[in-house]
Amino acid sequence: DAGVIQSPRHEVTEMGQEVTLRCKPISGHDYLFWYRQTMMRGLELLIYFNNNVPIDDSGMPEDRFSAKMPNASFSTLKIQPSEPRDSAVYFCASSLSGGDYGYTFGSGTRLTVV
Amino acid sequence: SQKIEQNSEALNIQEGKTATLTCNYTNYSPAYLQWYRQDPGRGPVFLLLIRENEKEKRKERLKVTFDTTLKQSLFHITASQPADSATYLCALSNTNAGKSTFGDGTTLTVKP
């Protein structure tokens, strides 16, 4: 397996624009997580899915953020409209229940909102 | 609220020595504790998972302990090498695959 695949790797956008981040989890994994990492706040959980169903979105900062998982092999995180304070590295991770293998993280998307 | 503290933001040691990193937590009774390694510009990489009923787990040069009374985990790297230089994160969860809360990490530098 190629691991968790995220795109794009880097995104620079202007304030007010819509941003869509994409993630392909490891095949067979039943959990998918979206995390955001900044120097100030570390790794923060935004939302996670189990079997494509959103379980906990309490970490989503505002209504400007939304996430979907239309099938087991794809998820998106959308920010609309984007603001400079959204600048961060966004990670997608997947895991398999019943196994002691932890999370497999993607390489992340570095988002810069100017 | 739940709080996770990892010892000092940075730890510098000499090659060959044992590095010991600490993860303390409050207001939480996790069933699982995980350790990850993160290199600059990359996502965290899973290293070890330990359950609340396990006192110690080893993997090659790595050893993790989990003391639920002290609410603390220690992460040891023996015979450290410059290649071990990275940021190490602990994460707590109530399931072995579900939601985890991460500490801020400790940056380890191993000098030759």
XYZ file of N, CA and C in Angstrom:
678
model
N 0.844 -1.183 0.000
C 0.000 0.000 0.000
C 0.888 1.244 0.000
N 0.433 2.315 -0.674
C 1.252 3.526 -0.774
C 1.125 4.392 0.456
N 0.391 3.965 1.450
C 0.191 4.769 2.630
C -0.977 5.719 2.451
N -1.123 6.639 3.399
C -2.167 7.650 3.327
C -1.699 8.756 2.369
N -2.527 9.052 1.398
C -2.138 10.009 0.372
C -2.952 11.284 0.519
N -2.247 12.396 0.648
C -2.899 13.693 0.762
C -2.519 14.576 -0.422
N -3.466 15.399 -0.815
C -3.173 16.390 -1.853
C -3.977 17.650 -1.593
N -3.443 18.809 -1.975
C -2.074 19.008 -2.457
C -1.072 18.984 -1.306
N 0.206 18.987 -1.574
C 1.223 19.070 -0.527
C 1.332 20.481 0.018
N 1.188 21.436 -0.873
C 1.246 22.843 -0.489
C 0.095 23.578 -1.160
N -0.469 24.528 -0.429
C -1.559 25.330 -0.977
C -1.393 26.756 -0.461
N -1.317 27.683 -1.386
C -1.278 29.100 -1.031
C -2.515 29.731 -1.646
N -3.300 30.390 -0.825
C -4.538 30.964 -1.325
C -4.772 32.319 -0.681
N -5.635 33.076 -1.297
C -5.947 34.391 -0.748
C -7.123 34.291 0.212
N -7.097 35.144 1.197
C -8.174 35.201 2.172
C -9.524 35.298 1.452
N -10.481 34.510 1.930
C -11.802 34.534 1.337
C -12.053 33.445 0.309
N -10.973 32.821 -0.157
C -11.132 31.777 -1.158
C -11.487 30.446 -0.499
N -12.085 29.576 -1.289
C -12.394 28.224 -0.828
C -11.187 27.327 -1.016
N -10.935 26.490 -0.010
C -9.820 25.553 -0.067
C -10.357 24.145 0.172
N -9.931 23.202 -0.640
C -10.327 21.807 -0.453
C -9.091 20.932 -0.347
N -8.992 20.220 0.760
C -7.903 19.291 0.980
C -8.428 17.875 0.809
N -7.583 17.010 0.251
C -8.037 15.669 -0.089
C -7.205 14.592 0.582
N -7.839 13.450 0.834
C -7.153 12.369 1.527
C -7.654 11.020 1.026
N -6.700 10.130 0.770
C -7.016 8.742 0.468
C -6.408 7.881 1.576
N -7.233 7.250 2.406
C -6.700 6.448 3.511
C -6.153 5.117 3.022
N -5.556 4.387 3.931
C -5.078 3.044 3.613
C -6.285 2.121 3.419
N -6.227 1.330 2.370
C -7.323 0.435 2.073
C -7.558 -0.531 3.237
N -8.816 -0.626 3.663
C -9.155 -1.538 4.755
C -9.230 -0.876 6.117
N -8.622 0.298 6.244
C -8.727 1.018 7.511
C -10.138 1.563 7.676
N -10.666 1.480 8.908
C -12.048 1.898 9.120
C -12.179 3.226 9.850
N -11.050 3.788 10.287
C -11.088 5.105 10.906
C -10.306 6.085 10.037
N -10.815 7.322 9.972
C -10.099 8.383 9.278
C -10.177 9.641 10.132
N -9.046 10.306 10.253
C -8.927 11.486 11.117
C -8.377 12.661 10.315
N -8.844 13.842 10.651
C -8.240 15.082 10.166
C -7.686 15.839 11.367
N -6.383 16.115 11.320
C -5.698 16.888 12.353
C -5.117 18.151 11.733
N -4.941 19.157 12.581
C -4.266 20.388 12.173
C -3.095 20.605 13.129
N -1.935 20.997 12.584
C -0.755 21.212 13.419
C -0.217 22.623 13.237
N -0.045 23.319 14.349
C 0.587 24.628 14.365
C 1.597 24.655 15.497
N 2.519 25.588 15.432
C 3.503 25.713 16.509
C 2.822 26.045 17.826
N 1.799 26.891 17.760
C 1.158 27.362 18.993
C 0.278 26.306 19.643
N -0.428 25.506 18.834
C -1.448 24.623 19.381
C -1.143 23.146 19.206
N -0.017 22.834 18.540
C 0.331 21.429 18.363
C -0.621 20.731 17.410
N -0.803 19.432 17.621
C -1.699 18.617 16.799
C -3.092 18.641 17.406
N -4.033 19.164 16.646
C -5.408 19.245 17.123
C -6.303 18.374 16.249
N -7.131 17.571 16.885
C -8.095 16.768 16.135
C -9.251 17.651 15.689
N -9.528 17.613 14.389
C -10.644 18.398 13.862
C -11.911 17.559 13.806
N -11.801 16.383 13.188
C -12.957 15.516 13.001
C -12.457 14.108 12.732
N -13.265 13.099 13.085
C -12.915 11.760 12.659
C -14.149 10.969 12.250
N -13.901 10.003 11.385
C -14.931 9.154 10.808
C -14.661 7.697 11.185
N -15.737 6.951 11.323
C -15.637 5.504 11.472
C -16.566 4.883 10.431
N -16.009 4.051 9.588
C -16.808 3.452 8.505
C -17.571 4.517 7.716
N -16.874 5.593 7.394
C -17.358 6.703 6.563
C -18.357 7.616 7.270
N -18.677 7.337 8.521
C -19.657 8.144 9.249
C -18.927 9.098 10.193
N -19.250 10.399 10.164
C -18.599 11.323 11.103
C -19.010 11.004 12.534
N -18.023 10.839 13.406
C -18.296 10.454 14.791
C -18.176 11.645 15.736
N -17.156 12.447 15.524
C -16.903 13.564 16.436
C -16.332 14.721 15.638
N -17.077 15.794 15.532
C -16.585 16.993 14.813
C -16.439 18.169 15.771
N -16.305 17.870 17.049
C -16.226 18.948 18.040
C -14.963 19.793 17.900
N -13.978 19.295 17.202
C -12.747 20.039 17.009
C -12.766 20.971 15.810
N -13.794 20.893 15.011
C -13.911 21.783 13.855
C -14.111 23.199 14.380
N -13.211 24.103 14.032
C -13.216 25.415 14.682
C -14.456 26.257 14.414
N -14.957 26.220 13.228
C -16.094 27.081 12.907
C -16.894 26.463 11.777
N -18.022 27.098 11.487
C -18.848 26.624 10.377
C -18.148 26.757 9.036
N -17.059 27.484 9.012
C -16.321 27.626 7.748
C -15.653 26.305 7.355
N -15.517 25.411 8.309
C -14.874 24.115 8.065
C -15.938 23.043 7.887
N -15.735 22.186 6.895
C -16.618 21.043 6.704
C -15.798 19.880 6.173
N -16.209 18.673 6.497
C -15.508 17.482 6.035
C -16.518 16.449 5.581
N -16.109 15.693 4.570
C -16.960 14.639 4.046
C -16.143 13.377 3.812
N -16.832 12.260 3.839
C -16.203 10.989 3.475
C -17.236 10.199 2.675
N -17.302 10.458 1.386
C -18.351 9.843 0.564
C -18.188 8.338 0.383
N -16.953 7.845 0.539
C -16.723 6.402 0.456
C -15.471 6.049 1.254
N -15.189 4.788 1.337
C -14.096 4.323 2.208
C -12.716 4.728 1.726
N -12.618 5.231 0.509
C -11.288 5.521 -0.025
C -11.043 7.005 -0.278
N -11.925 7.862 0.237
C -11.737 9.283 -0.067
C -12.405 10.166 0.975
N -11.699 11.236 1.346
C -12.267 12.215 2.258
C -11.779 13.601 1.858
N -12.593 14.607 2.135
C -12.204 15.994 1.872
C -12.432 16.832 3.112
N -11.591 17.844 3.247
C -11.758 18.873 4.261
C -11.824 20.197 3.520
N -12.898 20.920 3.720
C -13.106 22.167 2.982
C -13.161 23.337 3.946
N -12.535 24.425 3.542
C -12.576 25.668 4.310
C -13.126 26.744 3.377
N -14.231 27.337 3.790
C -14.869 28.345 2.968
C -15.631 29.336 3.834
N -15.246 30.617 3.863
C -14.060 31.202 3.236
C -12.826 31.034 4.108
N -11.673 30.985 3.508
C -10.429 30.813 4.261
C -9.980 32.145 4.865
N -9.264 32.039 5.996
C -8.733 33.211 6.691
C -7.260 32.950 7.017
N -6.470 34.015 7.206
C -5.045 33.834 7.517
C -4.802 32.931 8.722
N -5.675 32.964 9.713
C -5.468 32.149 10.911
C -5.685 30.658 10.651
N -6.150 30.315 9.465
C -6.286 28.903 9.094
C -4.959 28.329 8.607
N -3.967 29.165 8.439
C -2.659 28.701 7.966
C -2.083 27.690 8.960
N -1.742 26.522 8.455
C -1.287 25.407 9.306
C -0.931 24.242 8.393
N -0.461 23.165 9.009
C -0.297 21.910 8.281
C -1.468 21.017 8.668
N -2.168 20.529 7.671
C -3.324 19.678 7.896
C -2.948 18.233 7.555
N -3.156 17.367 8.537
C -2.816 15.955 8.357
C -4.081 15.110 8.315
N -4.056 14.138 7.464
C -5.055 13.086 7.444
C -4.373 11.825 7.963
N -5.094 11.028 8.728
C -4.546 9.776 9.245
C -5.636 8.721 9.196
N -5.235 7.462 9.085
C -6.207 6.381 9.146
C -5.697 5.302 10.092
N -6.632 4.490 10.588
C -6.266 3.405 11.499
C -7.250 2.261 11.347
N -6.859 1.118 11.898
C -7.658 -0.088 11.804
C -8.059 -0.529 13.201
N -9.340 -0.637 13.445
C -9.804 -1.063 14.769
C -9.415 -2.511 15.013
N -9.130 -2.810 16.275
C -8.753 -4.162 16.633
C -7.275 -4.443 16.502
N -6.530 -3.495 15.956
C -5.091 -3.700 15.810
C -4.308 -2.693 16.621
N -3.164 -3.057 17.091
C -2.345 -2.150 17.895
C -1.295 -1.476 17.033
N -1.736 -0.891 15.939
C -0.792 -0.336 14.974
C -0.809 1.170 14.930
N -1.615 1.800 15.787
C -1.647 3.248 15.819
C -2.210 3.824 14.540
N -1.907 5.092 14.350
C -2.349 5.803 13.157
C -1.264 5.740 12.088
N -1.702 5.770 10.845
C -0.801 6.049 9.737
C -1.167 7.425 9.208
N -0.198 8.327 9.301
C -0.430 9.703 8.853
C 0.005 9.876 7.403
N -0.668 10.811 6.738
C -0.197 11.259 5.439
C 0.928 12.271 5.613
N 1.420 12.771 4.499
C 2.530 13.735 4.539
C 2.072 15.140 4.855
N 0.761 15.351 4.855
C 0.236 16.651 5.237
C 0.089 17.613 4.070
N -0.778 18.599 4.280
C -0.935 19.724 3.347
C -0.584 20.985 4.102
N 0.417 21.700 3.613
C 0.794 22.981 4.240
C -0.045 24.067 3.587
N -0.944 24.641 4.372
C -1.845 25.674 3.869
C -1.380 27.042 4.337
N -1.250 27.937 3.393
C -0.921 29.324 3.698
C -2.015 30.201 3.116
N -2.661 30.971 3.976
C -3.709 31.897 3.543
C -3.167 33.315 3.690
N -3.093 34.025 2.577
C -2.501 35.369 2.620
C -3.578 36.439 2.438
N -10.091 19.992 32.436
C -9.961 19.466 31.084
C -8.705 18.600 30.995
N -8.687 17.715 30.002
C -7.540 16.832 29.812
C -6.297 17.642 29.490
N -5.188 17.211 30.067
C -3.930 17.900 29.809
C -2.824 16.872 29.670
N -1.987 17.058 28.653
C -0.840 16.184 28.432
C 0.403 17.064 28.423
N 1.391 16.687 29.204
C 2.640 17.441 29.244
C 3.800 16.524 28.916
N 4.603 16.937 27.949
C 5.821 16.218 27.625
C 6.997 17.041 28.131
N 7.997 16.338 28.689
C 9.083 17.050 29.363
C 9.838 17.928 28.401
N 10.212 19.057 28.828
C 10.982 20.063 28.122
C 10.828 19.958 26.617
N 10.729 21.068 26.014
C 10.548 21.106 24.564
C 11.710 20.458 23.833
N 12.912 20.535 24.405
C 14.084 20.008 23.718
C 14.952 19.211 24.680
N 15.552 18.148 24.149
C 16.449 17.299 24.923
C 17.674 17.023 24.066
N 18.846 17.331 24.606
C 20.104 17.101 23.889
C 20.915 16.057 24.630
N 21.363 15.032 23.908
C 22.192 14.012 24.540
C 23.322 13.609 23.605
N 24.289 12.910 24.176
C 25.437 12.450 23.410
C 25.135 11.074 22.815
N 25.662 10.854 21.635
C 25.500 9.567 20.978
C 25.936 8.431 21.904
N 25.135 7.361 21.897
C 25.481 6.208 22.721
C 24.783 6.190 24.066
N 24.318 7.350 24.500
C 23.609 7.434 25.773
C 22.145 7.036 25.598
N 21.461 6.856 26.738
C 20.034 6.556 26.707
C 19.231 7.845 26.836
N 18.307 8.041 25.904
C 17.416 9.189 25.962
C 16.142 8.769 26.678
N 15.685 9.594 27.601
C 14.445 9.315 28.317
C 13.505 10.498 28.169
N 12.354 10.235 27.576
C 11.340 11.263 27.366
C 10.140 10.946 28.246
N 9.492 11.994 28.741
C 8.408 11.833 29.695
C 7.104 12.371 29.129
N 6.020 11.664 29.429
C 4.676 12.098 29.062
C 3.809 11.992 30.310
N 3.363 13.132 30.806
C 2.491 13.159 31.983
C 1.103 13.637 31.560
N 0.083 13.141 32.228
C -1.264 13.557 31.875
C -2.117 13.739 33.124
N -3.118 14.583 32.997
C -4.047 14.843 34.105
C -5.472 14.841 33.574
N -6.397 14.585 34.479
C -7.823 14.580 34.151
C -8.134 13.628 33.005
N -7.478 12.488 33.018
C -7.663 11.514 31.939
C -7.296 10.134 32.474
N -7.998 9.130 32.037
C -7.681 7.745 32.360
C -7.654 6.958 31.063
N -6.600 7.117 30.291
C -6.553 6.464 28.977
C -6.347 4.965 29.094
N -6.906 4.246 28.164
C -6.694 2.804 28.107
C -5.464 2.461 27.276
N -5.069 3.402 26.416
C -3.940 3.178 25.514
C -3.070 4.424 25.474
N -1.780 4.191 25.303
C -0.859 5.291 25.153
C 0.073 4.925 24.006
N 0.260 5.896 23.115
C 1.065 5.655 21.918
C 2.211 6.650 21.857
N 3.277 6.252 21.193
C 4.402 7.148 20.914
C 4.642 7.197 19.414
N 4.896 8.423 18.947
C 5.144 8.677 17.535
C 6.432 9.462 17.381
N 7.027 9.317 16.211
C 8.194 10.111 15.834
C 7.788 11.004 14.676
N 8.214 12.279 14.732
C 7.941 13.192 13.628
C 9.224 13.896 13.206
N 9.536 13.787 11.931
C 10.670 14.498 11.347
C 10.157 15.764 10.679
N 11.026 16.773 10.532
C 10.587 18.056 9.947
C 9.958 17.860 8.572
N 8.796 18.475 8.373
C 8.134 18.425 7.082
C 7.415 17.123 6.781
N 7.304 16.263 7.774
C 6.661 14.970 7.548
C 5.590 14.717 8.610
N 4.728 13.745 8.334
C 3.722 13.377 9.308
C 4.293 12.481 10.390
N 3.644 12.425 11.547
C 4.098 11.532 12.613
C 4.082 10.076 12.159
N 5.033 9.318 12.693
C 5.131 7.894 12.384
C 4.969 7.100 13.679
N 4.055 6.145 13.657
C 3.765 5.333 14.834
C 4.972 4.483 15.224
N 5.265 4.457 16.546
C 6.369 3.651 17.056
C 5.877 2.495 17.920
N 5.146 2.840 18.978
C 4.741 1.825 19.952
C 3.397 2.179 20.553
N 2.634 1.156 20.925
C 1.392 1.328 21.674
C 1.474 0.459 22.919
N 1.055 1.006 24.046
C 1.042 0.254 25.297
C -0.333 0.392 25.933
N -0.828 -0.695 26.499
C -2.151 -0.699 27.117
C -2.033 -0.395 28.608
N -3.138 -0.008 29.196
C -3.138 0.377 30.612
C -2.753 -0.771 31.525
N -2.989 -2.007 31.096
C -2.655 -3.152 31.944
C -1.252 -3.697 31.642
N -0.513 -3.005 30.790
C 0.866 -3.381 30.506
C 1.796 -2.384 31.194
N 2.788 -2.872 31.851
C 3.721 -1.980 32.535
C 4.830 -1.503 31.607
N 5.212 -2.377 30.680
C 6.379 -2.080 29.854
C 6.249 -2.780 28.505
N 6.766 -2.111 27.477
C 6.809 -2.740 26.163
C 8.126 -2.335 25.487
N 8.687 -3.287 24.738
C 9.971 -3.024 24.075
C 9.881 -3.318 22.583
N 10.686 -2.566 21.839
C 10.821 -2.801 20.402
C 12.219 -2.355 20.011
N 13.058 -3.315 19.754
C 14.452 -3.035 19.380
C 15.093 -2.131 20.452
N 15.537 -0.943 20.121
C 16.200 -0.076 21.115
C 15.212 0.803 21.885
N 13.936 0.608 21.655
C 12.913 1.426 22.294
C 12.266 0.682 23.453
N 11.973 1.418 24.530
C 11.233 0.859 25.654
C 10.250 1.897 26.156
N 9.023 1.471 26.387
C 7.987 2.354 26.905
C 7.444 1.768 28.198
N 7.240 2.631 29.182
C 6.570 2.225 30.411
C 5.301 3.055 30.568
N 4.342 2.502 31.307
C 3.048 3.155 31.476
C 2.635 2.953 32.926
N 2.637 4.032 33.699
C 2.278 3.972 35.115
C 0.973 4.732 35.297
N -0.122 3.986 35.445
C -1.429 4.640 35.530
C -1.652 5.299 36.894
N -0.860 4.898 37.888
C -0.969 5.535 39.206
C -0.318 6.913 39.171
N 0.870 6.973 38.609
C 1.574 8.251 38.471
C 1.031 9.076 37.309
N 0.230 8.444 36.450
C -0.275 9.094 35.223
C 0.902 9.573 34.380
N 1.781 8.595 34.085
C 3.001 8.939 33.384
C 3.473 7.789 32.501
N 4.042 8.176 31.360
C 4.720 7.211 30.499
C 6.144 7.696 30.276
N 7.077 6.756 30.309
C 8.462 7.059 29.971
C 8.823 6.334 28.684
N 9.544 7.049 27.819
C 9.957 6.511 26.524
C 11.477 6.560 26.486
N 12.094 5.403 26.340
C 13.543 5.311 26.364
C 14.081 4.874 25.006
N 15.156 5.520 24.582
C 15.894 5.072 23.403
C 17.304 4.754 23.884
N 17.673 3.488 23.838
C 19.005 3.100 24.289
C 19.999 3.192 23.132
N 21.260 3.342 23.481
C 22.327 3.443 22.478
C 21.930 4.423 21.382
N 21.585 5.625 21.787
C 21.046 6.602 20.846
C 22.041 6.942 19.730
N 21.482 7.288 18.587
C 22.272 7.624 17.398
C 21.805 8.958 16.853
N 22.657 9.675 16.128
C 22.215 10.945 15.526
C 20.942 10.781 14.688
N 20.754 9.614 14.076
C 19.546 9.372 13.278
C 18.282 9.330 14.122
N 18.424 9.236 15.438
C 17.254 9.253 16.324
C 16.759 10.675 16.572
N 17.496 11.658 16.113
C 17.106 13.062 16.300
C 15.793 13.325 15.575
N 14.796 13.778 16.331
C 13.446 14.016 15.798
C 12.598 14.556 16.934
N 11.345 14.853 16.632
C 10.374 15.199 17.667
C 9.549 13.962 17.983
N 9.382 13.696 19.265
C 8.634 12.517 19.702
C 7.363 12.966 20.413
N 6.252 12.396 19.980
C 4.938 12.770 20.483
C 4.304 11.593 21.215
N 3.660 11.868 22.343
C 2.844 10.837 22.967
C 1.379 11.149 22.668
N 0.564 10.117 22.661
C -0.860 10.268 22.365
C -1.647 9.331 23.259
N -2.763 9.810 23.765
C -3.601 9.042 24.686
C -4.961 8.789 24.054
N -5.506 7.610 24.307
C -6.815 7.287 23.751
C -7.510 6.246 24.623
N -8.794 6.105 24.388
C -9.567 5.097 25.100
C -9.792 3.835 24.276
N -9.410 3.905 22.997
C -9.483 2.717 22.140
C -8.161 2.604 21.404
N -7.905 1.444 20.794
C -6.608 1.261 20.147
C -6.569 1.811 18.730
N -7.677 2.323 18.233
C -7.679 2.853 16.872
C -8.462 4.146 16.751
N -9.244 4.494 17.773
C -10.104 5.664 17.697
C -9.405 6.948 18.078
N -10.199 7.887 18.520
C -9.758 9.250 18.815
C -8.596 9.290 19.797
N -7.544 10.043 19.438
C -6.383 10.222 20.308
C -6.110 11.693 20.527
N -5.600 11.999 21.710
C -5.164 13.349 22.031
C -3.650 13.339 22.120
N -3.005 14.266 21.403
C -1.548 14.300 21.317
C -0.942 15.347 22.241
N 0.234 15.024 22.781
C 1.043 16.013 23.472
C 1.751 16.901 22.466
N 2.437 17.923 22.979
C 3.104 18.880 22.102
C 4.449 18.378 21.577
N 4.954 17.311 22.171
C 6.187 16.720 21.656
C 7.440 17.212 22.358
N 8.464 16.376 22.294
C 9.800 16.733 22.764
C 10.758 16.543 21.601
N 11.567 17.571 21.321
C 12.543 17.474 20.233
C 13.856 16.949 20.785
N 14.238 15.798 20.309
C 15.465 15.137 20.741
C 16.570 15.389 19.727
N 17.720 15.812 20.207
C 18.907 15.957 19.370
C 20.001 15.083 19.943
N 20.503 14.160 19.134
C 21.588 13.285 19.540
C 22.853 13.756 18.838
N 23.841 14.158 19.624
C 25.072 14.713 19.058
C 26.141 13.645 18.938
N 26.855 13.656 17.803
C 27.887 12.634 17.607
C 29.086 12.872 18.525
